[in-house]
């Protein structure tokens, strides 16, 4: 095994390259996006599952494909202490199909609509919108082979983005055919690329024979020019794939979704079949795909399962948040603390502690000065400052007078208005005021 590099003083207190912390200023936005996603998934009949973060390496080499960038050079693979090769999941589809097979979620004529979300891992060159640990939400419709399922999956992704307020998106679609029609298209493509060999990059020349479809999505500019003039697969589909593609397109039109055909959009593997699509954002620069998906009728067999058709998508969580921020979209209201409980003097601290806990038990978010006499318990003014700083809507002030009368002074932090409320009534009073505002 390769000798691992040891961290140096410079790196030891930093997260590894390409991974990042999602801090409070951002995490509340993630919660919003996740909520909207979960609700939309439910509205489309998808049930959530939690999948393992690592799987047997073989699942991905067979289920994603060993001529893909992911398997060739991006996987975090290691040998565990039991000498098994395991891999941090680079994507979710293979795991989802594995789980469906393992737990028999799709019997004969039984389909399953499943979704999940979470971190994925790929060893890539980190850039804006491209990380080594990134997050996806992912929907998979298993057991249905008809074009209605493809349209529903595309509609689901479009609807999530509509609810999130994303603008300037484009749906691009293609069909990658099936094992019936692809061999013939491969020949046409190899002939074409052979005639243009001098303009292709080294990787493409190497790939050409093994997997000519991959040349179509090469990012090298010269290869792109060649690929732009390549014969389109949708002109070489068998009758079944052609009819399927026509119905998918008709379905998109029926639902009023504009789309563009893109003959260079491929997933050049045998078990990807028929529909392939992406949703691109005009506001992301180079990393412009927010979502990619398609049909994979032969994936189950490729990982050793029975025939099980499927169609699904994966969307990049980090990129969705990035676009929303760039477009100035709403993330709903940032959760804030409703009440700051202020003790006017040390004698009031015990009552303040009880009130804070009672408010919290009532589901009203409350904060207090958690210092104590030996560790910088702060005075009245400093506490009021904290109340302001955290944006509390109310301050509940307790001092000697309040204690004597068993009341609390409730201050509206926006208007400055103060009211005296019986201690027992404080939670009710605040709740009432909050629902009125
Ligand atoms: P790309 O062309 O951007 O590399 P991909 O084709 O590798 O994307 P998929 O495997 O289809 O991506 O994953 C679906 C989505 O996940 C992408 O559309 C993107 O939004 C997101 N995604 C993929 N890789 C990353 C990454 N390294 N960092 C952040 N998001 C990513
Ligand atoms: Mg990629």
PDB file of C-alpha atoms and ligand atoms in Angstrom, residues 74 122 124 130, ligand 2:
ATOM      1  CA  UNK A  74     -12.513   9.664  -8.477  1.00  0.00           C
ATOM      2  CA  UNK A 122     -15.407  12.059  -5.398  1.00  0.00           C
ATOM      3  CA  UNK A 124     -12.045  15.771  -8.099  1.00  0.00           C
ATOM      4  CA  UNK A 130     -17.234  21.227  -7.165  1.00  0.00           C
TER       5      UNK A 130
HETATM    6 MG1  LIG B   2     -18.411  14.772 -12.699  1.00  0.00          MG
END
